[in-house]
Coordinates of C-alpha atoms in Angstrom, one line a residue:
Chain A
M1 CA -0.1 0.0 0.1
T2 CA 1.2 3.5 -0.8
R3 CA 0.7 6.6 1.4
L4 CA 1.2 10.4 0.0
R5 CA 0.9 13.1 2.2
M6 CA 2.0 16.9 1.1
L7 CA 3.8 18.8 4.0
E8 CA 3.4 22.8 4.4
H9 CA 6.2 24.7 3.7
T10 CA 6.3 28.6 3.7
A11 CA 8.1 29.1 0.6
D12 CA 8.2 25.9 -1.0
V13 CA 6.5 22.4 -1.5
G14 CA 7.3 19.2 0.4
F15 CA 5.6 15.6 0.3
E16 CA 6.0 12.5 2.8
V17 CA 5.5 9.3 0.7
E18 CA 5.5 5.5 2.1
A19 CA 5.3 2.4 0.4
D20 CA 6.1 -1.6 0.7
S21 CA 9.1 -1.6 -1.4
L22 CA 11.9 1.0 -2.1
G23 CA 10.7 1.4 -5.8
G24 CA 7.1 1.8 -4.6
V25 CA 8.6 5.1 -3.1
F26 CA 10.6 6.3 -6.2
E27 CA 7.1 5.7 -7.8
A28 CA 4.5 7.4 -5.4
A29 CA 7.4 10.0 -5.1
A30 CA 7.0 10.7 -9.0
A31 CA 3.3 10.5 -8.3
A32 CA 3.6 13.3 -5.9
L33 CA 5.5 15.4 -8.0
L34 CA 2.7 15.1 -10.8
R35 CA 0.3 16.3 -8.0
V36 CA 2.4 19.4 -7.4
L37 CA 2.8 20.1 -11.1
F38 CA -0.4 19.4 -12.0
E39 CA -4.5 19.5 -10.9
G40 CA -6.7 16.8 -10.5
E41 CA -6.5 13.2 -11.8
L42 CA -3.9 12.7 -14.8
P43 CA -5.2 10.0 -17.6
R44 CA -3.1 6.6 -16.0
R45 CA -2.0 5.9 -19.4
G46 CA 0.8 7.3 -21.7
R47 CA 1.0 7.4 -25.1
R48 CA 4.8 6.6 -25.3
R49 CA 7.1 4.0 -23.1
E50 CA 10.7 4.9 -22.0
R51 CA 13.2 3.3 -20.2
L52 CA 15.3 4.9 -17.9
A53 CA 18.5 4.1 -15.9
L54 CA 20.1 6.4 -13.3
A55 CA 22.8 5.5 -10.6
A56 CA 23.7 7.7 -7.4
P57 CA 26.0 6.8 -4.7
D58 CA 23.1 7.0 -2.2
L59 CA 19.2 6.8 -1.7
E60 CA 19.0 10.1 -1.3
T61 CA 20.9 11.4 -4.2
L62 CA 19.0 9.0 -6.5
M63 CA 15.6 10.1 -5.1
V64 CA 16.9 14.0 -6.1
R65 CA 18.1 12.7 -9.6
W66 CA 15.0 10.7 -10.3
L67 CA 12.5 13.5 -9.7
D68 CA 15.0 16.4 -11.5
E69 CA 15.0 14.1 -14.3
L70 CA 11.0 13.7 -14.3
I71 CA 11.1 17.7 -13.9
Y72 CA 13.5 17.7 -17.1
R73 CA 11.4 15.5 -19.1
V74 CA 8.4 17.3 -18.3
Q75 CA 9.5 21.2 -18.5
T76 CA 12.0 20.7 -21.6
R77 CA 10.6 17.6 -23.4
G78 CA 7.2 18.5 -23.2
E79 CA 6.4 14.9 -22.1
V80 CA 4.8 14.1 -18.7
P81 CA 5.7 10.7 -17.0
V82 CA 2.0 10.1 -15.9
R83 CA 2.9 6.5 -14.6
T84 CA 6.1 4.9 -13.5
R85 CA 7.5 1.2 -12.6
V86 CA 11.0 1.6 -10.8
R87 CA 13.3 -1.3 -9.9
L88 CA 16.4 -0.3 -7.7
T89 CA 19.4 -2.7 -7.6
A90 CA 22.7 -2.2 -5.6
A91 CA 25.4 -0.8 -8.1
P92 CA 29.2 -0.8 -8.0
Q93 CA 29.5 2.7 -6.4
G94 CA 25.9 2.8 -4.6
R95 CA 22.4 2.2 -5.9
R96 CA 21.2 2.0 -9.5
L97 CA 17.3 3.1 -10.7
E98 CA 15.8 1.4 -13.6
A99 CA 12.5 2.6 -14.4
E100 CA 9.9 2.4 -17.4
L101 CA 8.2 5.6 -17.8
E102 CA 4.4 5.9 -19.5
L103 CA 4.8 9.3 -20.9
L104 CA 1.9 11.7 -22.4
P105 CA 2.5 14.7 -24.4
F106 CA 2.3 17.7 -22.0
E107 CA -0.1 19.6 -24.6
E108 CA -2.7 16.9 -23.6
V109 CA -2.7 17.9 -20.1
R110 CA -1.8 21.6 -20.1
D111 CA -5.0 22.8 -19.1
R112 CA -4.4 21.2 -15.8
F113 CA -0.8 22.6 -15.5
A114 CA -0.7 24.1 -11.8
G115 CA 2.7 25.7 -11.7
E116 CA 6.5 25.0 -12.3
V117 CA 9.0 23.2 -10.0
K118 CA 12.4 24.2 -10.2
A119 CA 14.4 21.2 -8.6
A120 CA 14.0 18.8 -6.0
T121 CA 16.3 19.8 -2.8
Y122 CA 18.4 18.0 -0.3
H123 CA 16.8 20.2 2.4
G124 CA 15.4 17.8 4.8
L125 CA 15.9 15.0 2.4
V126 CA 15.3 11.5 3.9
V127 CA 14.7 8.1 2.1
E128 CA 14.9 5.5 4.8
E129 CA 13.2 1.9 5.8
A130 CA 11.4 2.0 9.1
E131 CA 10.0 -1.5 10.5
G132 CA 9.5 -3.2 7.0
R133 CA 8.2 0.1 5.1
F134 CA 9.9 2.7 3.1
R135 CA 9.3 6.2 3.6
A136 CA 10.7 9.7 1.8
R137 CA 10.6 13.0 2.7
V138 CA 11.2 15.4 0.0
I139 CA 11.2 19.2 -0.4
L140 CA 10.8 21.0 -3.9
D141 CA 11.6 24.2 -5.0
V142 CA 8.8 25.9 -6.9
Chain B
M1 CA 13.3 25.1 18.0
N2 CA 15.8 26.3 20.6
V3 CA 17.1 29.7 19.3
S4 CA 18.4 32.3 21.6
F5 CA 19.2 36.2 20.6
V6 CA 19.6 39.3 21.6
Q7 CA 17.8 42.3 20.8
E8 CA 20.4 45.2 19.7
D9 CA 18.2 48.0 18.6
R10 CA 14.6 48.3 17.6
Y11 CA 15.1 46.2 14.5
T12 CA 18.4 44.8 15.2
F13 CA 18.6 41.2 16.6
R14 CA 21.7 39.0 17.2
I15 CA 22.2 35.1 17.4
P16 CA 25.6 34.7 19.2
R17 CA 28.0 32.1 18.0
K18 CA 27.2 28.3 19.3
G19 CA 27.9 24.9 18.5
K20 CA 29.5 24.6 15.0
M21 CA 28.6 28.7 13.9
R22 CA 31.8 30.0 12.7
A23 CA 30.2 33.7 13.0
D24 CA 27.3 35.2 15.2
A25 CA 24.0 35.6 12.9
V26 CA 22.2 38.8 12.7
F27 CA 18.7 39.0 11.4
F28 CA 16.4 42.5 11.2
A29 CA 12.9 42.4 12.0
S30 CA 9.9 44.0 13.5
K31 CA 7.7 42.7 16.5
R32 CA 5.1 41.5 13.9
I33 CA 8.1 39.6 11.8
L34 CA 9.4 38.0 14.8
A35 CA 5.8 36.8 15.6
H36 CA 5.9 34.9 12.3
L37 CA 9.5 33.6 12.7
E38 CA 8.0 32.2 16.0
S39 CA 5.1 30.8 14.2
E40 CA 7.6 28.6 11.8
N41 CA 9.3 27.5 14.9
Y42 CA 12.1 30.0 14.0
A43 CA 13.3 27.3 11.4
S44 CA 14.6 29.7 9.0
L45 CA 16.8 31.3 11.8
V46 CA 18.1 27.8 12.2
Q47 CA 18.8 28.0 8.7
L48 CA 20.7 31.0 9.0
M49 CA 22.7 29.7 11.9
N50 CA 23.6 26.4 9.4
V51 CA 24.9 29.3 7.1
A52 CA 27.0 30.7 9.8
T53 CA 29.0 27.2 10.1
L54 CA 30.3 27.6 6.4
P55 CA 34.2 28.1 6.5
G56 CA 35.4 31.4 5.9
I57 CA 32.3 33.3 6.5
V58 CA 32.9 36.9 7.5
E59 CA 30.9 37.8 10.5
P60 CA 27.7 38.0 10.4
A61 CA 25.5 35.6 8.6
L62 CA 23.0 37.6 7.8
A63 CA 19.0 37.7 7.2
M64 CA 16.7 40.3 5.8
P65 CA 13.3 41.2 7.2
D66 CA 11.7 39.5 4.5
I67 CA 13.1 36.2 5.8
H68 CA 11.8 33.2 5.6
W69 CA 11.9 29.4 5.5
G70 CA 13.8 27.8 2.2
Y71 CA 16.3 25.3 1.6
G72 CA 19.9 25.6 2.6
F73 CA 20.2 29.4 3.0
P74 CA 17.2 30.9 4.3
I75 CA 15.2 33.1 1.6
G76 CA 16.8 36.8 3.0
G77 CA 20.1 35.4 3.4
V78 CA 23.6 37.4 2.9
A79 CA 26.5 35.6 4.1
A80 CA 29.8 36.9 2.6
F81 CA 33.1 34.6 2.4
D82 CA 36.7 35.3 2.2
P83 CA 38.5 33.4 -0.7
E84 CA 41.9 34.0 1.3
A85 CA 40.5 32.5 4.4
G86 CA 39.5 29.6 3.0
G87 CA 36.1 30.7 2.2
V88 CA 33.4 28.8 0.2
V89 CA 31.1 28.9 -2.4
S90 CA 27.4 27.3 -2.0
P91 CA 25.0 26.9 -4.7
G92 CA 22.4 26.8 -1.8
G93 CA 23.6 30.3 -1.3
V94 CA 22.2 31.7 -4.8
G95 CA 19.4 29.0 -5.4
F96 CA 18.3 27.4 -8.2
D97 CA 16.8 30.3 -9.9
I98 CA 20.3 31.8 -10.6
N99 CA 20.3 35.8 -11.0
C100 CA 16.2 35.5 -10.7
G101 CA 15.5 39.4 -10.2
V102 CA 13.6 42.5 -10.9
R103 CA 14.2 45.4 -13.5
L104 CA 11.9 48.5 -13.4
L105 CA 10.8 50.0 -16.4
A106 CA 9.7 53.8 -16.1
S107 CA 7.2 55.4 -19.2
G108 CA 6.2 58.5 -20.4
L109 CA 2.9 57.9 -20.1
E110 CA 0.7 58.8 -16.6
R111 CA -1.9 56.8 -14.9
R112 CA -5.0 58.7 -17.2
D113 CA -3.2 57.8 -20.1
L114 CA -3.5 54.3 -19.5
E115 CA -6.8 53.9 -18.2
P116 CA -8.8 53.4 -21.4
R117 CA -6.8 51.0 -23.0
K118 CA -5.7 48.7 -19.7
A119 CA -7.6 45.8 -20.5
W120 CA -6.2 46.1 -24.3
L121 CA -2.6 46.2 -22.9
A122 CA -3.1 43.4 -20.8
D123 CA -3.8 41.0 -23.3
R124 CA -1.2 42.3 -25.3
L125 CA 1.4 41.8 -22.4
Y126 CA 0.0 38.4 -21.7
E127 CA 0.2 37.4 -25.4
R128 CA 3.9 39.0 -26.1
V129 CA 5.5 37.6 -23.0
P130 CA 4.9 33.5 -22.9
A131 CA 4.7 32.6 -19.4
G132 CA 4.1 29.3 -17.5
V133 CA 5.6 25.8 -18.3
G134 CA 6.5 24.8 -21.9
S135 CA 6.5 28.5 -22.7
K136 CA 8.8 28.8 -25.7
R137 CA 9.5 31.9 -27.7
R138 CA 8.8 31.1 -31.4
D139 CA 10.3 34.4 -32.5
V140 CA 13.6 34.3 -31.4
K141 CA 15.7 31.4 -33.0
L142 CA 19.2 30.5 -31.0
N143 CA 21.4 27.9 -31.2
R144 CA 24.1 26.7 -29.1
R145 CA 26.9 28.7 -30.5
S146 CA 24.8 31.9 -30.1
L147 CA 23.3 30.6 -26.8
A148 CA 26.9 30.4 -25.6
R149 CA 27.1 34.2 -26.4
V150 CA 24.3 35.0 -24.6
L151 CA 26.1 33.2 -21.8
E152 CA 29.2 35.1 -22.1
E153 CA 27.7 38.8 -23.0
G154 CA 24.4 38.9 -21.0
A155 CA 22.0 42.0 -22.1
G156 CA 24.2 43.1 -24.2
W157 CA 24.0 40.4 -26.6
V158 CA 20.2 41.0 -26.7
V159 CA 20.6 44.8 -27.4
R160 CA 23.0 44.1 -30.1
Q161 CA 20.4 42.0 -31.9
G162 CA 18.3 45.2 -32.0
W163 CA 16.4 44.0 -28.9
G164 CA 17.0 47.1 -26.6
E165 CA 18.9 50.1 -26.3
A166 CA 22.0 51.0 -25.5
D167 CA 21.3 53.2 -22.7
D168 CA 19.3 49.9 -21.2
L169 CA 22.5 48.7 -20.4
D170 CA 23.9 51.7 -18.3
H171 CA 21.0 50.8 -15.8
I172 CA 21.7 47.2 -15.1
E173 CA 23.3 45.8 -12.1
S174 CA 27.1 45.3 -13.3
G175 CA 25.7 46.5 -16.7
G176 CA 23.8 43.4 -17.7
R177 CA 26.9 41.2 -17.6
L178 CA 28.6 39.3 -14.7
A179 CA 32.4 39.1 -15.2
G180 CA 34.0 35.7 -15.4
A181 CA 31.4 33.5 -17.2
D182 CA 32.6 30.6 -18.9
P183 CA 30.0 29.1 -20.9
G184 CA 32.2 26.0 -21.1
R185 CA 31.4 25.3 -17.5
V186 CA 27.4 25.0 -18.4
S187 CA 26.3 21.5 -19.0
E188 CA 24.8 20.3 -22.6
R189 CA 21.3 19.4 -20.8
A190 CA 21.6 23.0 -19.1
Y191 CA 22.1 24.7 -22.7
E192 CA 19.1 22.1 -24.2
R193 CA 16.8 23.7 -21.2
G194 CA 17.6 27.0 -22.0
L195 CA 17.8 27.3 -25.8
P196 CA 13.8 27.5 -25.8
Q197 CA 13.4 29.5 -23.0
L198 CA 15.1 33.0 -23.6
G199 CA 12.4 35.7 -23.4
T200 CA 9.9 34.0 -21.1
L201 CA 8.6 34.6 -17.7
G202 CA 8.0 31.1 -16.0
S203 CA 5.8 31.1 -13.4
G204 CA 4.9 30.9 -9.6
N205 CA 6.2 34.1 -8.5
H206 CA 7.4 35.3 -11.2
F207 CA 5.4 38.2 -12.9
L208 CA 5.0 41.0 -15.0
E209 CA 3.4 44.2 -13.7
V210 CA 2.2 47.6 -14.9
Q211 CA 1.7 50.0 -12.1
Y212 CA 1.7 53.6 -11.3
V213 CA 3.6 55.4 -9.1
E214 CA 1.3 56.3 -6.0
Q215 CA 3.4 58.1 -4.3
V216 CA 6.5 59.8 -3.8
Y217 CA 8.6 60.0 -0.5
D218 CA 12.0 61.4 -1.5
P219 CA 11.2 64.0 -4.5
E220 CA 15.3 64.6 -5.1
V221 CA 16.1 60.8 -4.9
A222 CA 13.1 60.0 -7.1
A223 CA 14.1 62.6 -9.9
A224 CA 17.7 61.2 -10.0
F225 CA 15.6 58.0 -10.9
G226 CA 13.3 59.6 -13.2
L227 CA 10.4 58.9 -11.1
R228 CA 7.3 61.2 -10.6
E229 CA 3.6 60.6 -8.9
D230 CA 1.3 58.8 -11.6
Q231 CA 3.7 57.9 -14.2
V232 CA 3.3 54.6 -15.5
T233 CA 6.0 51.9 -14.5
V234 CA 6.5 48.2 -15.4
L235 CA 8.0 45.7 -13.0
I236 CA 9.6 42.5 -14.5
H237 CA 10.0 39.5 -12.2
T238 CA 12.0 36.6 -13.7
G239 CA 15.2 34.6 -13.7
S240 CA 17.4 32.3 -15.5
R241 CA 15.0 29.8 -16.0
G242 CA 15.7 25.8 -16.3
L243 CA 19.6 26.7 -17.4
G244 CA 20.3 28.3 -14.2
H245 CA 18.1 25.5 -12.4
Q246 CA 20.3 23.0 -13.8
V247 CA 23.4 24.8 -13.4
C248 CA 22.4 24.8 -9.6
Q249 CA 21.4 21.1 -9.7
D250 CA 24.9 20.1 -11.6
H251 CA 26.9 21.8 -9.2
V252 CA 25.0 20.9 -5.9
Q253 CA 25.8 17.1 -6.9
K254 CA 29.4 18.0 -7.7
F255 CA 30.0 19.8 -4.1
L256 CA 28.3 17.2 -2.5
Q257 CA 31.2 14.7 -3.7
V258 CA 33.9 17.0 -2.9
A259 CA 33.0 18.9 0.1
P260 CA 34.8 15.9 2.5
K261 CA 37.9 16.4 0.4
Y262 CA 38.2 19.6 1.5
G263 CA 37.6 19.1 5.2
I264 CA 34.0 21.0 5.0
E265 CA 31.6 19.4 7.3
L266 CA 27.9 20.1 6.0
V267 CA 25.0 20.5 8.8
D268 CA 22.6 20.6 5.6
R269 CA 23.5 18.9 2.4
Q270 CA 21.9 21.6 0.7
L271 CA 24.6 24.0 1.9
A272 CA 26.7 21.9 -0.3
A273 CA 30.2 23.8 -0.7
A274 CA 33.7 24.1 -2.2
P275 CA 36.7 26.4 -1.2
I276 CA 36.0 29.4 -4.1
E277 CA 40.0 28.9 -4.6
S278 CA 39.3 25.3 -6.1
P279 CA 38.9 23.8 -9.7
E280 CA 35.1 23.0 -8.0
G281 CA 34.9 26.5 -6.8
R282 CA 36.1 28.3 -10.0
A283 CA 33.6 26.1 -12.0
Y284 CA 30.7 27.0 -10.4
L285 CA 31.4 30.6 -10.1
G286 CA 32.3 30.2 -14.0
A287 CA 28.7 28.7 -14.7
M288 CA 26.6 30.6 -12.2
A289 CA 28.0 33.9 -14.1
A290 CA 26.8 32.4 -17.4
A291 CA 23.3 31.6 -15.7
A292 CA 23.2 34.9 -14.6
N293 CA 23.8 36.5 -17.9
Y294 CA 21.5 34.5 -19.3
A295 CA 18.6 35.9 -16.9
F296 CA 19.9 39.2 -17.6
A297 CA 19.5 38.5 -21.1
N298 CA 16.0 37.0 -20.6
R299 CA 15.1 40.3 -18.8
Q300 CA 16.3 42.1 -21.6
L301 CA 14.3 40.3 -24.3
I302 CA 11.0 40.5 -22.2
T303 CA 11.9 44.6 -22.2
H304 CA 11.5 44.3 -25.7
Y305 CA 8.3 42.5 -25.9
V306 CA 6.8 45.1 -23.4
R307 CA 7.7 47.6 -25.4
E308 CA 6.0 45.6 -28.5
A309 CA 3.2 45.3 -26.5
F310 CA 2.5 48.8 -25.5
E311 CA 2.7 50.1 -29.0
A312 CA 0.4 47.3 -30.0
A313 CA -1.8 48.8 -27.2
G314 CA -1.8 52.1 -29.4
F315 CA 1.2 54.0 -27.6
A316 CA 4.0 55.0 -30.0
P317 CA 7.4 54.6 -28.7
R318 CA 8.0 58.3 -28.1
D319 CA 4.9 58.2 -26.1
H320 CA 5.6 55.5 -23.8
A321 CA 9.1 56.0 -23.8
L322 CA 9.6 52.9 -21.6
R323 CA 13.5 53.2 -20.3
V324 CA 15.1 51.1 -17.5
V325 CA 15.4 52.4 -14.3
Y326 CA 17.6 49.8 -12.7
D327 CA 17.6 45.7 -12.8
L328 CA 18.9 44.3 -10.1
A329 CA 19.5 40.2 -8.9
H330 CA 17.7 38.8 -6.0
N331 CA 20.0 35.4 -6.0
N332 CA 23.7 35.6 -6.6
A333 CA 27.2 35.5 -5.5
K334 CA 29.4 38.3 -6.4
F335 CA 33.3 39.3 -5.5
E336 CA 32.8 43.0 -3.7
T337 CA 35.0 44.6 -1.3
H338 CA 33.6 45.4 2.4
G339 CA 35.5 46.7 5.2
G340 CA 38.7 46.6 2.7
R341 CA 38.2 42.9 2.3
R342 CA 37.5 41.2 -1.0
V343 CA 34.8 38.7 -0.1
L344 CA 32.5 36.8 -2.1
V345 CA 28.8 37.9 -0.9
H346 CA 26.2 35.3 -1.7
R347 CA 22.5 37.0 -1.7
K348 CA 19.6 34.7 -2.1
G349 CA 16.3 36.3 -1.7
A350 CA 18.3 39.5 -1.1
T351 CA 19.0 42.8 -3.2
R352 CA 22.2 45.0 -3.6
A353 CA 21.3 48.1 -1.8
F354 CA 24.5 50.4 -2.5
G355 CA 25.0 53.5 -0.9
P356 CA 26.2 56.9 -2.6
G357 CA 29.9 57.0 -4.0
A358 CA 30.1 53.2 -4.1
S359 CA 31.6 51.6 -6.7
D360 CA 29.4 50.0 -9.9
L361 CA 26.8 52.1 -9.8
P362 CA 25.2 54.0 -13.0
P363 CA 26.5 57.6 -13.1
A364 CA 23.2 59.1 -12.7
Y365 CA 22.9 57.2 -9.6
A366 CA 26.4 57.4 -8.2
A367 CA 25.3 60.5 -5.7
V368 CA 22.5 59.3 -4.6
G369 CA 23.0 55.5 -4.1
Q370 CA 21.2 52.4 -6.1
P371 CA 17.7 51.8 -6.7
V372 CA 16.6 49.1 -4.3
L373 CA 13.6 47.3 -6.0
V374 CA 11.0 45.6 -3.4
P375 CA 7.9 43.9 -4.9
G376 CA 5.0 43.5 -3.0
D377 CA 2.1 41.2 -3.8
M378 CA -0.1 41.8 -6.8
G379 CA -2.9 43.2 -4.8
R380 CA -1.2 45.4 -2.8
Y381 CA 2.2 47.9 -3.9
S382 CA 5.9 47.4 -4.4
Y383 CA 8.3 50.0 -3.2
V384 CA 11.3 51.8 -4.6
L385 CA 14.1 52.5 -1.9
V386 CA 17.6 53.8 -2.4
G387 CA 20.8 52.0 -1.1
T388 CA 22.4 54.1 2.1
A389 CA 25.8 54.0 3.5
G390 CA 24.3 52.1 6.7
A391 CA 23.6 48.9 4.3
M392 CA 27.3 49.3 3.1
E393 CA 28.2 49.2 6.9
K394 CA 26.1 46.9 8.6
S395 CA 24.9 44.2 5.6
F396 CA 27.8 44.1 3.0
G397 CA 25.3 46.6 0.9
S398 CA 22.3 44.6 1.1
S399 CA 18.6 44.8 1.3
C400 CA 15.6 42.9 1.4
H401 CA 14.1 41.3 -1.9
G402 CA 10.4 41.8 -1.2
A403 CA 7.5 40.9 1.1
G404 CA 8.4 37.6 2.0
R405 CA 5.6 34.9 2.3
V406 CA 3.9 33.9 5.6
L407 CA 1.2 31.3 4.3
S408 CA 2.4 28.1 2.3
R409 CA 1.0 27.6 -1.0
A410 CA -1.5 24.9 0.2
R411 CA -2.8 27.3 3.1
S412 CA -3.0 30.1 0.4
K413 CA -5.1 27.9 -1.5
K414 CA -7.4 27.1 1.0
Q415 CA -7.9 30.6 2.3
V416 CA -8.9 31.5 -1.0
K417 CA -11.3 28.9 -2.1
G418 CA -14.8 30.0 -3.1
R419 CA -13.4 33.5 -3.8
D420 CA -13.1 34.7 -7.7
L421 CA -9.7 36.7 -7.1
V422 CA -9.8 37.6 -10.5
R423 CA -12.9 39.4 -9.9
E424 CA -11.7 40.9 -6.8
L425 CA -8.5 42.5 -8.2
A426 CA -10.7 43.8 -11.3
E427 CA -13.1 45.5 -8.5
A428 CA -9.3 46.9 -7.1
G429 CA -8.6 48.3 -10.5
I430 CA -6.4 45.5 -11.3
E431 CA -6.4 43.6 -14.8
L432 CA -5.0 39.9 -13.8
R433 CA -4.0 37.8 -16.6
A434 CA -2.7 34.3 -15.6
V435 CA -1.9 31.1 -17.1
S436 CA -2.8 28.7 -13.9
R437 CA -5.8 29.5 -11.6
R438 CA -4.0 27.7 -8.7
T439 CA -1.0 30.1 -9.1
V440 CA -3.3 32.9 -8.6
A441 CA -4.8 31.4 -5.8
E442 CA -1.0 30.6 -4.1
E443 CA 0.0 33.7 -5.0
A444 CA -2.9 35.6 -3.3
P445 CA -2.0 38.9 -1.4
E446 CA -2.6 37.5 1.9
A447 CA 0.3 34.7 1.0
Y448 CA 2.6 37.4 1.7
K449 CA 3.8 39.7 4.6
D450 CA 2.6 43.5 4.1
V451 CA 5.7 44.7 2.2
A452 CA 5.1 48.0 4.1
E453 CA 6.2 46.1 7.2
V454 CA 9.4 44.9 5.6
V455 CA 10.2 48.4 4.1
Q456 CA 9.5 50.2 7.7
V457 CA 12.2 47.8 9.0
V458 CA 14.9 47.8 6.0
E459 CA 14.4 51.6 6.6
G460 CA 14.3 51.6 10.8
A461 CA 17.8 49.6 10.3
G462 CA 19.4 52.0 8.3
L463 CA 19.7 49.5 5.0
G464 CA 17.5 51.7 2.5
R465 CA 15.4 54.7 2.6
R466 CA 12.1 54.8 0.9
V467 CA 11.8 56.5 -2.3
A468 CA 8.6 55.9 -4.2
R469 CA 5.3 53.5 -3.7
L470 CA 3.9 51.8 -7.0
R471 CA 0.3 50.7 -7.3
P472 CA -0.6 48.0 -10.0
V473 CA -2.5 48.0 -12.4
I474 CA -2.0 44.9 -14.3
V475 CA -0.5 41.9 -13.6
V476 CA 0.6 38.9 -15.7
K477 CA 1.1 35.8 -14.1
G478 CA 2.8 32.4 -15.2

C-alpha cells in the first residue's frame, strides 16, 4: 500500500510518501511530483514508453536525480510521466534505478498544469526503511 | 526549536555564535515579523545559523526582514566569504533560480493615459510575453553557439540583436553582464533547457506588472531615478529559467561529492560548498555567472516585448518612452569589497543596496545610491528604495528583496477557496492575466507579509530609504 501526504512549507512544497518497497517509494514520489505540477487526476496511461536508468552513491541522491530527471522531461521535453515502474538494485558504487515511464504529451494535459517546479532539494531529505516500510520526505523548490 | 537571540536595537537582533557556528548571525525584524518567525518555529533562523557554520564566513551571517524558511540558506539570507581565509561558495546560497531578479521600467505615460486601454494592454502583454511551463519564444531562434554568446555577454547580446537600447545596459546591475562567465562550465542539458526559454517569464512568483507611482517620499532621489507621481511603470520579475536550475543541480551534486575532500562539514546537504579557490569552486562561479547573464538577457528580451506590447496597444514609442530605471539580482554570488576585504557575497532572496559613492553604480545614481526594487504582492503595492551608507556598513550593501511569504502555497489556496480573486482584483482596478488559476490562488495577496512592514524595518535599520510606492494596475502571472 502506498501513502502520500503533502507537507506545508512556507516558500516551497514538500511531500512524504510511504510504500511497501523501495521501488514503490520512488514511484510514489513521482506521483507526488505530478500532484504538485498538475491539478486533478491525470490519465493513467501514456502514449509512449521509455526506459530510464540512473545511478547514485546513496538513496537520497538517487531520489533527487530521479525527480530532477522527471522535472526535466516535463519542462524541456514536454512529456509527462503519468505512470512509472521502478526497480532498484545495488550498483558497484551505490544504487541503480531502472524505470519504465509511460509518457503523455504535455499539450494533452496543459489545461491542468498548476505551476513550475525548479528542482528537488536536499533540504530535510529522507529516504529510509523503518519497520519493513519504506519512506521518503522531499522538499521541492517551486 | 531552541534559538536564542538578543535585541541590539529596535530592529536588529543577534544570535551569538554557538556550537558549530563560525560567526554570529544577525537578522532584522519588527515585532510582527518576529511573531511570524516564531510561528514557523524559528526554522528560518536555524537555517541562518547553519549558514554561519560554513568555512571562511565573514561575520555576521545576515537575514533581511523578508526572511522565510527556504532550503539551505533561508530566503533573505546574505553571507560573505573570504577567499583568502578558505572561504567557500555554495550553490545553495544562490538558489536554483540563479540571478532571479527584478527590472523596473519607467514610461512617459501617466495613469490617466493608460486607463482607457488597460484591458487591451493586459491582453497584448499576455500574448507577447510567454509564461508558464513549456512556454517558448518561437520568434527568437537560438542555436548552441548563439546561446553561448548570451551566456558570455548577457543583456548586451540581446541589445546588439536590436532588441533594446544601448542606454538600457547602463541601468542594469553590473551592466547586465557578470564578469567571469564560462559557458564551457555549463552542461549540455542546461543548454538544452535554456535554448527555447529565453524571453519567457516562467511561473510561480514570477510576474510582469504595470503600475503607477502612487506616492513619492523622496522627491530629490525620485528625480534622479526619473520617477514622478502618477507615472506609469513596469516591473519584470523572472530569472534564468531551466538553464539556471540545471546549473545549480549539476554543481550541488558535484559539491556534495567534493566537500569531504576539503574538510567541509555540512549540517544541511543543501549547503553543499567548495572553497572559492578550488577547481570546483571556480567551475561553479564560471557557470553561475553564465546563468546570471542568461537571466539579464532574459529580462532584456522581455523588456523588448513589453515595449512591443505597449505599441500594439496604441502607444507610440515616443509616448510610452519606456526606459530601464534599474535591473537587479535577488539570487547570486558576487565579488565585492567590504571593510577593505575582497569577499564573495552570497545573496539569496536579497538585493544589493549600494549607497552613495559606491562602485559599480550608473553615473546618474552615483551621488544618491542605487535603486532598490522591492516587489510586494499583486494586490497591494511595491516600493522603490535607495541604497544607503548604513547598508554598506551593516549588511554588505544588502537589503530585502520583497515581502516574503507568510502562508504556504497549500494554506493560501485553502484560504482563498471559493473566492474569485480575478474579480476581486478587477474591482480594485487591477487587470489580471494568468496561465494557471492555482498560481493565482497560491500568490494571493494575503500569502505575503505587507511589504510596507518589511520596508519599515529596512528603513528603521538603516539598510535603505523609501523613495516611491508603486500601485499595480495590470498583473501577468505564469
